[in-house]
CSV table of C-alpha atoms in Angstrom, one decimal:
chain,number,residue,atom,x,y,z
A,1,MET,CA,20.8,17.2,-4.9
A,2,THR,CA,22.9,17.4,-1.8
A,3,PRO,CA,21.3,16.2,1.4
A,4,LYS,CA,20.8,19.0,3.9
A,5,LYS,CA,20.6,18.9,7.6
A,6,GLY,CA,17.0,19.1,8.5
A,7,LEU,CA,14.5,18.6,11.3
A,8,SER,CA,15.4,16.7,14.4
A,9,ARG,CA,13.8,13.3,14.7
A,10,ARG,CA,11.5,14.6,17.6
A,11,THR,CA,10.4,17.6,15.6
A,12,PHE,CA,9.7,15.6,12.5
A,13,VAL,CA,7.6,13.0,14.2
A,14,GLY,CA,5.6,15.7,15.9
A,15,SER,CA,4.9,17.3,12.6
A,16,VAL,CA,3.5,14.2,10.9
A,17,GLY,CA,2.5,11.9,13.8
A,18,VAL,CA,-1.0,10.8,14.6
A,19,ALA,CA,-1.5,13.7,17.1
A,20,ALA,CA,-0.7,16.4,14.5
A,21,GLY,CA,-3.6,18.6,13.5
A,22,ALA,CA,-2.1,19.4,10.1
A,23,ALA,CA,0.8,18.3,7.9
A,24,THR,CA,3.9,20.4,7.7
A,25,PHE,CA,5.0,19.2,4.3
A,26,GLY,CA,6.6,21.2,1.5
A,27,ILE,CA,4.7,24.1,-0.1
A,28,ARG,CA,3.8,23.7,-3.8
A,29,SER,CA,4.3,26.6,-6.0
A,30,SER,CA,4.7,27.4,-9.7
A,31,GLY,CA,7.9,28.3,-11.5
A,32,ALA,CA,11.3,26.7,-11.8
A,33,ALA,CA,13.4,25.8,-8.7
A,34,PRO,CA,17.0,26.9,-8.4
A,35,ALA,CA,19.4,24.2,-9.8
A,36,GLN,CA,20.8,23.3,-6.4
A,37,ASP,CA,17.3,22.6,-5.1
A,38,ARG,CA,16.2,20.4,-8.0
A,39,VAL,CA,15.3,16.7,-7.4
A,40,ARG,CA,16.2,14.6,-10.4
A,41,LEU,CA,14.0,11.5,-10.6
A,42,GLY,CA,13.6,8.4,-12.8
A,43,LEU,CA,10.3,6.7,-13.4
A,44,ILE,CA,10.3,2.9,-13.5
A,45,GLY,CA,7.0,1.6,-14.8
A,46,ALA,CA,5.2,4.1,-17.1
A,47,GLY,CA,1.7,2.6,-17.2
A,48,SER,CA,-1.5,3.7,-15.6
A,49,ARG,CA,-0.3,4.2,-12.0
A,50,GLY,CA,3.0,5.6,-13.1
A,51,ASN,CA,1.2,8.3,-15.0
A,52,GLN,CA,-1.1,9.0,-12.1
A,53,LEU,CA,1.9,9.6,-9.9
A,54,LEU,CA,3.4,11.9,-12.5
A,55,GLY,CA,0.3,14.0,-12.1
A,56,ALA,CA,1.3,14.5,-8.5
A,57,PHE,CA,5.0,14.9,-9.0
A,58,LEU,CA,5.2,17.1,-12.1
A,59,PRO,CA,3.6,20.3,-10.6
A,60,ARG,CA,6.4,20.6,-8.1
A,61,PRO,CA,8.9,23.1,-9.5
A,62,GLU,CA,11.9,21.3,-7.9
A,63,VAL,CA,11.1,18.0,-9.7
A,64,GLU,CA,12.8,17.0,-12.9
A,65,PHE,CA,12.4,13.6,-14.5
A,66,VAL,CA,15.5,12.6,-16.3
A,67,ALA,CA,14.8,9.0,-17.2
A,68,VAL,CA,11.8,6.7,-17.9
A,69,ALA,CA,12.1,2.9,-17.9
A,70,ASP,CA,9.4,0.5,-19.1
A,71,VAL,CA,9.5,-2.9,-21.0
A,72,ASP,CA,6.7,-1.5,-23.1
A,73,ASP,CA,8.3,1.0,-25.6
A,74,ASN,CA,4.9,2.7,-26.2
A,75,HIS,CA,4.5,3.4,-22.5
A,76,ALA,CA,8.0,4.7,-22.1
A,77,ASN,CA,7.9,7.0,-25.2
A,78,GLU,CA,4.4,8.4,-24.5
A,79,THR,CA,5.3,9.2,-20.9
A,80,ALA,CA,8.6,10.8,-21.9
A,81,ASP,CA,6.7,13.0,-24.4
A,82,ARG,CA,4.2,13.9,-21.7
A,83,ILE,CA,7.0,14.9,-19.3
A,84,ALA,CA,8.8,17.1,-21.8
A,85,LYS,CA,5.5,18.8,-22.8
A,86,ASP,CA,4.4,19.4,-19.2
A,87,LYS,CA,7.7,20.6,-17.8
A,88,GLY,CA,8.9,22.3,-21.0
A,89,GLY,CA,12.5,21.0,-20.7
A,90,ASP,CA,14.5,18.2,-22.2
A,91,ARG,CA,12.8,14.9,-23.0
A,92,PRO,CA,13.8,12.2,-20.5
A,93,GLU,CA,16.0,9.3,-21.6
A,94,THR,CA,14.0,6.2,-22.3
A,95,MET,CA,15.0,2.6,-21.8
A,96,ARG,CA,13.7,-0.9,-21.2
A,97,ASP,CA,16.2,-1.9,-18.5
A,98,TYR,CA,15.8,0.3,-15.4
A,99,ARG,CA,19.3,-0.6,-14.3
A,100,LYS,CA,20.7,1.7,-17.0
A,101,MET,CA,19.2,4.8,-15.2
A,102,LEU,CA,20.8,3.7,-11.9
A,103,ASP,CA,24.2,4.4,-13.5
A,104,ARG,CA,23.5,8.1,-13.9
A,105,ASP,CA,25.3,10.4,-11.5
A,106,ASP,CA,22.6,13.0,-11.8
A,107,LEU,CA,19.8,10.8,-10.6
A,108,ASP,CA,18.6,11.4,-7.0
A,109,ALA,CA,15.8,8.9,-6.6
A,110,VAL,CA,13.4,6.6,-8.5
A,111,VAL,CA,9.6,6.3,-8.6
A,112,ILE,CA,8.6,2.6,-9.0
A,113,ALA,CA,5.1,1.9,-10.4
A,114,THR,CA,5.6,-1.5,-11.9
A,115,PRO,CA,3.5,-4.6,-11.3
A,116,ASP,CA,3.9,-6.0,-7.8
A,117,HIS,CA,6.3,-8.8,-8.7
A,118,TRP,CA,8.7,-6.1,-10.0
A,119,HIS,CA,8.8,-4.0,-6.8
A,120,ALA,CA,11.6,-5.6,-4.9
A,121,HIS,CA,14.3,-5.9,-7.5
A,122,PRO,CA,14.5,-2.2,-8.6
A,123,THR,CA,14.0,-1.0,-5.0
A,124,ILE,CA,17.0,-3.1,-3.8
A,125,HIS,CA,19.1,-2.2,-6.9
A,126,ALA,CA,18.3,1.5,-6.4
A,127,CYS,CA,19.4,1.4,-2.8
A,128,GLN,CA,22.6,-0.4,-3.7
A,129,ALA,CA,23.2,2.4,-6.3
A,130,GLY,CA,22.8,5.1,-3.7
A,131,LYS,CA,19.4,6.3,-4.9
A,132,ASP,CA,16.3,6.9,-2.8
A,133,VAL,CA,13.0,5.3,-3.7
A,134,TYR,CA,9.3,5.9,-3.8
A,135,VAL,CA,7.6,2.5,-4.5
A,136,GLU,CA,4.0,1.8,-5.1
A,137,LYS,CA,1.9,-0.4,-2.8
A,138,PRO,CA,1.7,-3.2,-2.0
A,139,LEU,CA,5.3,-3.2,-1.0
A,140,ALA,CA,6.3,-6.6,-2.3
A,141,HIS,CA,5.1,-9.8,-3.9
A,142,ASN,CA,5.8,-11.8,-0.7
A,143,VAL,CA,7.1,-11.5,2.8
A,144,ALA,CA,10.7,-12.4,2.0
A,145,GLU,CA,10.9,-9.7,-0.6
A,146,GLY,CA,9.5,-7.1,1.8
A,147,ARG,CA,12.1,-7.9,4.5
A,148,ALA,CA,14.9,-7.7,1.9
A,149,MET,CA,13.7,-4.3,0.9
A,150,VAL,CA,13.7,-3.1,4.5
A,151,LYS,CA,17.2,-4.5,4.9
A,152,ALA,CA,18.4,-2.7,1.8
A,153,ALA,CA,17.0,0.6,2.9
A,154,ARG,CA,18.7,0.3,6.2
A,155,LYS,CA,22.1,-1.1,5.0
A,156,TYR,CA,22.5,1.6,2.3
A,157,ASP,CA,20.9,4.4,4.4
A,158,ARG,CA,18.3,5.2,1.8
A,159,VAL,CA,14.9,6.9,2.0
A,160,VAL,CA,12.3,4.4,0.9
A,161,ALA,CA,8.7,5.5,0.9
A,162,VAL,CA,5.7,3.4,-0.1
A,163,GLY,CA,2.5,4.5,-1.8
A,164,THR,CA,0.1,3.8,1.0
A,165,GLN,CA,-0.8,7.5,0.9
A,166,GLN,CA,-3.7,7.4,3.4
A,167,ARG,CA,-1.2,7.9,6.3
A,168,SER,CA,-0.5,11.4,4.9
A,169,SER,CA,-4.2,12.3,4.8
A,170,GLU,CA,-5.4,14.7,7.6
A,171,ASN,CA,-8.5,12.6,7.7
A,172,PHE,CA,-6.8,9.4,8.6
A,173,ARG,CA,-4.3,11.0,10.9
A,174,LYS,CA,-7.0,12.7,12.9
A,175,ALA,CA,-9.0,9.4,13.1
A,176,VAL,CA,-6.0,7.4,14.3
A,177,ALA,CA,-5.2,10.1,16.9
A,178,SER,CA,-8.8,9.9,18.2
A,179,ILE,CA,-8.5,6.1,18.6
A,180,ARG,CA,-5.1,6.2,20.3
A,181,GLU,CA,-6.4,9.0,22.6
A,182,GLY,CA,-9.2,6.6,23.7
A,183,LYS,CA,-12.2,8.4,22.3
A,184,ILE,CA,-13.9,5.1,21.5
A,185,GLY,CA,-12.5,3.2,24.5
A,186,ARG,CA,-10.5,0.0,24.0
A,187,VAL,CA,-10.7,-1.2,20.4
A,188,HIS,CA,-11.5,-4.9,20.3
A,189,TRP,CA,-13.2,-5.4,16.9
A,190,ILE,CA,-12.3,-4.0,13.5
A,191,GLN,CA,-14.0,-4.6,10.2
A,192,THR,CA,-12.4,-3.6,6.8
A,193,TRP,CA,-14.1,-4.3,3.5
A,194,ASN,CA,-14.4,-3.5,-0.2
A,195,PHE,CA,-17.4,-4.6,-2.3
A,196,GLU,CA,-18.3,-4.4,-6.0
A,197,ASN,CA,-20.1,-6.4,-8.6
A,198,ILE,CA,-18.2,-7.4,-11.8
A,199,SER,CA,-20.0,-10.8,-12.2
A,200,PRO,CA,-20.4,-12.9,-14.1
A,201,PHE,CA,-17.9,-11.8,-16.9
A,202,GLY,CA,-15.2,-9.9,-15.1
A,203,MET,CA,-12.3,-9.3,-17.5
A,204,GLY,CA,-13.5,-12.2,-19.7
A,205,VAL,CA,-11.5,-15.2,-21.1
A,206,ALA,CA,-8.8,-14.6,-23.6
A,207,PRO,CA,-6.6,-17.0,-25.6
A,208,ASP,CA,-2.8,-16.9,-25.4
A,209,SER,CA,-1.1,-15.0,-28.2
A,210,GLU,CA,2.2,-13.5,-29.3
A,211,ALA,CA,3.5,-10.6,-27.3
A,212,PRO,CA,3.4,-7.2,-29.1
A,213,PRO,CA,6.7,-6.3,-30.8
A,214,HIS,CA,7.1,-3.2,-28.7
A,215,VAL,CA,7.1,-5.2,-25.5
A,216,ASP,CA,10.0,-7.2,-23.9
A,217,TYR,CA,7.7,-9.8,-22.5
A,218,ASP,CA,10.4,-11.9,-21.0
A,219,ALA,CA,11.6,-8.9,-19.0
A,220,TRP,CA,8.0,-8.2,-18.0
A,221,LEU,CA,7.7,-11.7,-16.6
A,222,GLY,CA,11.0,-11.2,-14.8
A,223,PRO,CA,11.1,-13.4,-11.6
A,224,ALA,CA,7.7,-14.9,-12.3
A,225,PRO,CA,7.2,-18.3,-14.0
A,226,ALA,CA,7.5,-18.4,-17.8
A,227,ARG,CA,4.1,-18.5,-19.5
A,228,PRO,CA,2.7,-17.6,-22.9
A,229,PHE,CA,1.6,-14.0,-23.4
A,230,ASN,CA,-2.0,-13.4,-22.6
A,231,ILE,CA,-3.6,-10.0,-22.7
A,232,ASN,CA,-5.7,-10.8,-19.6
A,233,ARG,CA,-2.5,-11.3,-17.5
A,234,PHE,CA,-0.8,-8.2,-18.8
A,235,HIS,CA,-0.6,-4.5,-17.7
A,236,LEU,CA,-3.5,-3.5,-15.4
A,237,LEU,CA,-4.9,-7.0,-15.1
A,238,PHE,CA,-1.7,-8.5,-13.6
A,239,ARG,CA,-3.1,-8.0,-10.1
A,240,TRP,CA,-5.6,-10.8,-10.4
A,241,PHE,CA,-2.9,-13.5,-10.7
A,242,PHE,CA,-0.8,-14.9,-7.9
A,243,ASP,CA,2.2,-15.1,-10.2
A,244,TYR,CA,2.4,-11.3,-10.2
A,245,ALA,CA,0.3,-10.0,-7.2
A,246,GLY,CA,-2.2,-11.0,-4.5
A,247,GLY,CA,-5.6,-10.1,-5.9
A,248,MET,CA,-7.9,-7.7,-4.1
A,249,MET,CA,-6.4,-8.8,-0.8
A,250,SER,CA,-3.1,-7.0,-1.5
A,251,ASP,CA,-4.4,-4.4,-4.0
A,252,TRP,CA,-7.0,-2.8,-1.7
A,253,GLY,CA,-6.7,-4.8,1.5
A,254,VAL,CA,-3.2,-3.2,2.2
A,255,HIS,CA,-4.7,0.3,2.3
A,256,LEU,CA,-7.4,-0.8,4.8
A,257,ASN,CA,-5.3,-3.0,7.0
A,258,ASP,CA,-2.5,-0.4,7.0
A,259,ILE,CA,-4.7,2.0,8.9
A,260,ALA,CA,-6.0,-0.7,11.2
A,261,LEU,CA,-2.4,-1.7,12.3
A,262,TRP,CA,-1.5,2.0,12.7
A,263,ALA,CA,-4.5,2.6,15.0
A,264,ILE,CA,-3.8,-0.3,17.3
A,265,ASP,CA,0.0,0.0,17.0
A,266,GLN,CA,0.7,-3.6,16.0
A,267,LYS,CA,3.2,-5.3,13.7
A,268,GLY,CA,1.0,-8.2,12.9
A,269,PRO,CA,-1.6,-10.7,14.0
A,270,THR,CA,-1.1,-13.9,16.0
A,271,THR,CA,-3.5,-15.9,13.9
A,272,VAL,CA,-5.1,-15.7,10.5
A,273,ASN,CA,-7.9,-17.7,9.0
A,274,THR,CA,-9.3,-17.2,5.4
A,275,THR,CA,-12.3,-18.6,3.6
A,276,GLY,CA,-13.4,-17.8,0.1
A,277,GLY,CA,-12.9,-18.7,-3.5
A,278,ILE,CA,-13.7,-17.9,-7.1
A,279,TRP,CA,-17.4,-18.3,-6.8
A,280,CYS,CA,-19.0,-15.5,-8.9
A,281,VAL,CA,-16.7,-14.3,-11.7
A,282,LYS,CA,-16.1,-16.6,-14.7
A,283,ASP,CA,-13.0,-15.2,-16.1
A,284,ASP,CA,-9.2,-15.9,-16.3
A,285,ARG,CA,-8.3,-14.8,-12.7
A,286,ASP,CA,-6.8,-17.2,-10.2
A,287,THR,CA,-7.2,-15.0,-7.2
A,288,PRO,CA,-10.5,-15.2,-5.3
A,289,ASP,CA,-13.5,-13.0,-6.0
A,290,THR,CA,-14.9,-13.6,-2.5
A,291,MET,CA,-12.9,-13.6,0.8
A,292,GLN,CA,-13.4,-13.4,4.5
A,293,VAL,CA,-10.2,-13.1,6.5
A,294,VAL,CA,-10.1,-13.1,10.3
A,295,TYR,CA,-7.0,-11.9,12.1
A,296,GLU,CA,-6.5,-12.2,15.9
A,297,PHE,CA,-4.2,-9.6,17.5
A,298,PRO,CA,-2.4,-9.3,20.8
A,299,GLY,CA,-4.5,-7.4,23.4
A,300,ASP,CA,-7.8,-9.2,22.6
A,301,CYS,CA,-8.6,-7.6,19.2
A,302,VAL,CA,-10.0,-9.1,16.1
A,303,LEU,CA,-9.8,-7.7,12.6
A,304,THR,CA,-12.0,-9.0,9.7
A,305,TYR,CA,-11.3,-8.2,6.1
A,306,SER,CA,-14.3,-8.9,3.8
A,307,MET,CA,-14.2,-8.7,0.0
A,308,ARG,CA,-16.6,-9.6,-2.7
A,309,LYS,CA,-16.7,-9.0,-6.5
A,310,GLY,CA,-20.0,-10.6,-7.1
A,311,ASN,CA,-22.2,-8.2,-5.2
A,312,GLY,CA,-21.8,-4.5,-4.7
A,313,MET,CA,-24.3,-4.0,-1.8
A,314,PRO,CA,-22.5,-1.5,0.4
A,315,MET,CA,-22.1,-1.8,4.2
A,316,ASN,CA,-23.9,1.1,5.8
A,317,GLY,CA,-23.9,3.0,2.5
A,318,HIS,CA,-20.2,2.5,1.9
A,319,GLY,CA,-18.6,0.2,-0.7
A,320,TYR,CA,-15.3,0.2,1.2
A,321,GLY,CA,-14.1,1.4,4.6
A,322,ILE,CA,-12.9,0.6,8.1
A,323,LEU,CA,-15.0,0.3,11.2
A,324,PHE,CA,-13.3,0.4,14.6
A,325,CYS,CA,-15.5,-0.7,17.5
A,326,GLY,CA,-14.4,0.2,21.0
A,327,THR,CA,-15.9,-0.1,24.5
A,328,ASP,CA,-17.1,3.5,24.4
A,329,GLY,CA,-18.0,4.0,20.8
A,330,SER,CA,-17.2,3.3,17.1
A,331,LEU,CA,-15.3,5.1,14.4
A,332,PHE,CA,-16.0,4.7,10.7
A,333,ILE,CA,-13.6,6.0,8.1
A,334,ASP,CA,-13.1,6.0,4.3
A,335,ARG,CA,-11.4,8.5,2.0
A,336,SER,CA,-14.3,10.9,2.2
A,337,GLY,CA,-14.1,11.4,5.9
A,338,HIS,CA,-14.7,9.8,9.3
A,339,GLU,CA,-17.3,9.8,12.0
A,340,ILE,CA,-17.1,9.0,15.7
A,341,ILE,CA,-20.3,7.5,17.3
A,342,PRO,CA,-20.2,7.3,21.1
A,343,ASP,CA,-21.8,4.2,22.6
A,344,ARG,CA,-21.6,3.0,26.2
A,345,MET,CA,-24.0,2.0,29.0
A,346,ALA,CA,-24.9,4.4,31.7
A,347,GLU,CA,-24.8,1.8,34.5
A,348,PRO,CA,-24.6,-2.0,35.0
A,349,TYR,CA,-27.7,-3.7,33.7
A,350,GLY,CA,-27.6,-7.1,35.4
A,351,ILE,CA,-29.5,-6.3,38.6
A,352,LYS,CA,-32.2,-4.4,36.7
A,353,LEU,CA,-32.7,-7.3,34.3
A,354,ILE,CA,-33.0,-9.7,37.2
A,355,LYS,CA,-35.6,-7.5,38.8
A,356,GLY,CA,-37.5,-7.2,35.6
A,357,GLU,CA,-36.7,-3.6,35.1
A,358,VAL,CA,-35.4,-1.8,32.0
A,359,PRO,CA,-31.7,-0.8,32.1
A,360,SER,CA,-30.8,2.8,31.5
A,361,ARG,CA,-30.3,3.7,27.8
A,362,PRO,CA,-26.7,3.9,26.6
A,363,ILE,CA,-25.0,7.3,27.0
A,364,THR,CA,-24.9,9.0,23.7
A,365,THR,CA,-23.7,12.3,22.5
A,366,GLN,CA,-23.6,14.0,19.1
A,367,ALA,CA,-21.4,12.2,16.7
A,368,GLU,CA,-18.2,13.8,15.6
A,369,GLN,CA,-17.6,14.1,11.8
A,370,PHE,CA,-14.7,15.1,9.6
A,371,LYS,CA,-14.8,15.6,5.9
A,372,ALA,CA,-11.6,14.9,3.8
A,373,GLU,CA,-10.2,17.0,1.0
A,374,ASN,CA,-8.4,14.2,-0.8
A,375,ASP,CA,-6.8,10.7,-0.3
A,376,GLY,CA,-3.5,12.1,1.0
A,377,LEU,CA,-1.5,11.8,-2.2
A,378,PRO,CA,-0.4,15.4,-2.6
A,379,ASP,CA,0.9,15.6,1.0
A,380,HIS,CA,2.4,12.1,0.6
A,381,ILE,CA,4.5,13.3,-2.3
A,382,ASP,CA,5.5,16.4,-0.4
A,383,ASN,CA,6.6,14.3,2.5
A,384,PHE,CA,8.8,12.1,0.3
A,385,LEU,CA,10.5,15.1,-1.4
A,386,SER,CA,11.1,16.7,2.0
A,387,CYS,CA,12.7,13.5,3.3
A,388,LEU,CA,15.1,13.4,0.4
A,389,LYS,CA,16.6,16.6,1.9
A,390,THR,CA,16.2,16.0,5.6
A,391,ARG,CA,17.1,12.3,5.5
A,392,GLU,CA,14.3,11.6,7.9
A,393,ARG,CA,12.2,8.5,7.5
A,394,PRO,CA,9.0,9.1,5.5
A,395,VAL,CA,5.4,8.8,6.9
A,396,CYS,CA,5.1,5.5,5.0
A,397,ASP,CA,8.6,4.2,5.6
A,398,VAL,CA,9.4,0.8,4.0
A,399,GLU,CA,9.4,-1.0,7.4
A,400,VAL,CA,6.0,0.3,8.5
A,401,THR,CA,4.4,-0.7,5.2
A,402,HIS,CA,6.2,-4.1,5.3
A,403,TYR,CA,4.1,-5.0,8.3
A,404,SER,CA,0.9,-3.8,6.7
A,405,THR,CA,1.6,-5.7,3.5
A,406,ASN,CA,2.4,-8.8,5.5
A,407,THR,CA,-1.2,-9.0,6.7
A,408,THR,CA,-2.3,-9.3,3.0
A,409,HIS,CA,0.3,-12.1,2.3
A,410,LEU,CA,-0.9,-13.9,5.4
A,411,GLY,CA,-4.5,-13.7,4.3
A,412,ASN,CA,-3.6,-15.2,0.9
A,413,ILE,CA,-1.4,-17.9,2.3
A,414,SER,CA,-4.2,-19.0,4.6
A,415,TYR,CA,-6.5,-19.0,1.6
A,416,LEU,CA,-4.1,-21.1,-0.5
A,417,LEU,CA,-3.6,-23.7,2.3
A,418,GLY,CA,-7.2,-23.7,3.3
A,419,ARG,CA,-6.6,-23.5,7.1
A,420,LYS,CA,-6.0,-21.3,10.1
A,421,LEU,CA,-2.4,-20.3,10.7
A,422,THR,CA,-0.4,-19.1,13.6
A,423,TRP,CA,2.0,-16.2,13.0
A,424,ASP,CA,5.0,-14.8,14.9
A,425,ALA,CA,5.3,-11.1,13.8
A,426,GLU,CA,8.8,-10.8,15.4
A,427,THR,CA,10.4,-13.7,13.5
A,428,GLU,CA,8.1,-13.3,10.5
A,429,THR,CA,7.5,-17.1,10.4
A,430,PHE,CA,4.7,-19.6,11.0
A,431,PRO,CA,6.1,-21.5,14.0
A,432,GLY,CA,6.6,-25.2,13.2
A,433,ASP,CA,4.7,-24.9,9.9
A,434,ASP,CA,7.1,-25.8,7.1
A,435,GLU,CA,4.3,-25.9,4.5
A,436,ALA,CA,3.2,-22.3,5.3
A,437,ASN,CA,6.7,-21.0,5.6
A,438,ARG,CA,7.5,-22.2,2.1
A,439,LEU,CA,5.0,-19.6,0.8
A,440,LEU,CA,6.8,-16.7,2.5
A,441,SER,CA,9.0,-16.6,-0.6
A,442,ARG,CA,8.8,-17.9,-4.2
A,443,PRO,CA,11.0,-19.7,-6.7
A,444,TYR,CA,12.8,-17.2,-9.0
A,445,ARG,CA,13.6,-17.7,-12.7
A,446,THR,CA,17.2,-18.0,-13.6
A,447,GLY,CA,18.6,-14.5,-14.2
A,448,TYR,CA,15.9,-12.9,-12.1
A,449,GLU,CA,16.9,-14.0,-8.6
A,450,LEU,CA,16.2,-11.7,-5.7
A,451,PRO,CA,19.3,-9.5,-5.2
A,452,GLU,CA,21.4,-10.3,-2.2
A,453,VAL,CA,21.5,-7.6,0.5
């Protein structure tokens, strides 16, 4: 694929920015694309999420997967067979080591759907090899990795998109536009949450065992500490262990906090304070099942992220969502749609209260509602494929999502240290706090050090 001159920066931003009424992404159609228009991709990580993404990529006629990498041979082979069957072409090359595919001259970009602790290395290596990247959320295992990924994208002039697909949803774009246009006044209070009940057993307790022969377990561990194989720490369940991920805070919190930061146009908070613990679920996890994270932002705004795994009682009928509260009203949103509820006083109430009179009721008008068609993934994939040609930055550019992901790292660091922290979003440090700053990165196993950029 040869990059083509595309939209100007101004035109592109206008087409996908918060004020846009509809996305202007590529049009999907059936049939094969001309050879010169084909996009040749490699899949790194062929598990559950990797195959979900295939469901979004494969219907595009211009997309051709030429390689699949996974340390689990079964995953790689089953996925390669699926691609060959669905596309009707050659079976992609399979491999355990993703670096092999980066040597291919016919590879345009990679799609990374590995566990979180394996996001940074292939992203950086792909950029260094001149390949563009679509990497799943959360962007990185820690703050330092995220910054290195941003640096690699910029140094090697690569398109790096991240799978926080809600930014491509018309639902979320319209909601953010309404907030920025002042429809609910000055936003000063935001609540994000996700609740479910998996207590008391969760994933259960499993003994250590031998790794399956079809898995390169040492490579699966990669930069993480060496530990015996345990089925409860493997594949989908990796996300509940700090060695590999950040628990529900980074797994779902990044989606919610991403929209909050977008709406208030902030890179990060000034303070963070987390409480919580493993209080309800008696299984192997080491990430909390209950959390309350309070962030303070410039401009007098507070964001609270709440998570519980021991009780699924929804908030206002919703098991997850975002509630923005402004001086003139509120906006609630989840992936099904959003609603704007006006709310402001008709007049000052102090004098009437002093006189013993009843203040005028708040001014209210009919709530505005919007119903969503999907979570944004189809348009998100279209945007990425378009950017491969135009060389514009994607809707969820690596740097934008780095800031959103940082909020989840900060929440976890505050939890691990058990105290309130002060954050400088410009320097990406905790000023004068060596103990907290040490948790911005991690020790890497020999042979799996973070690539230099």
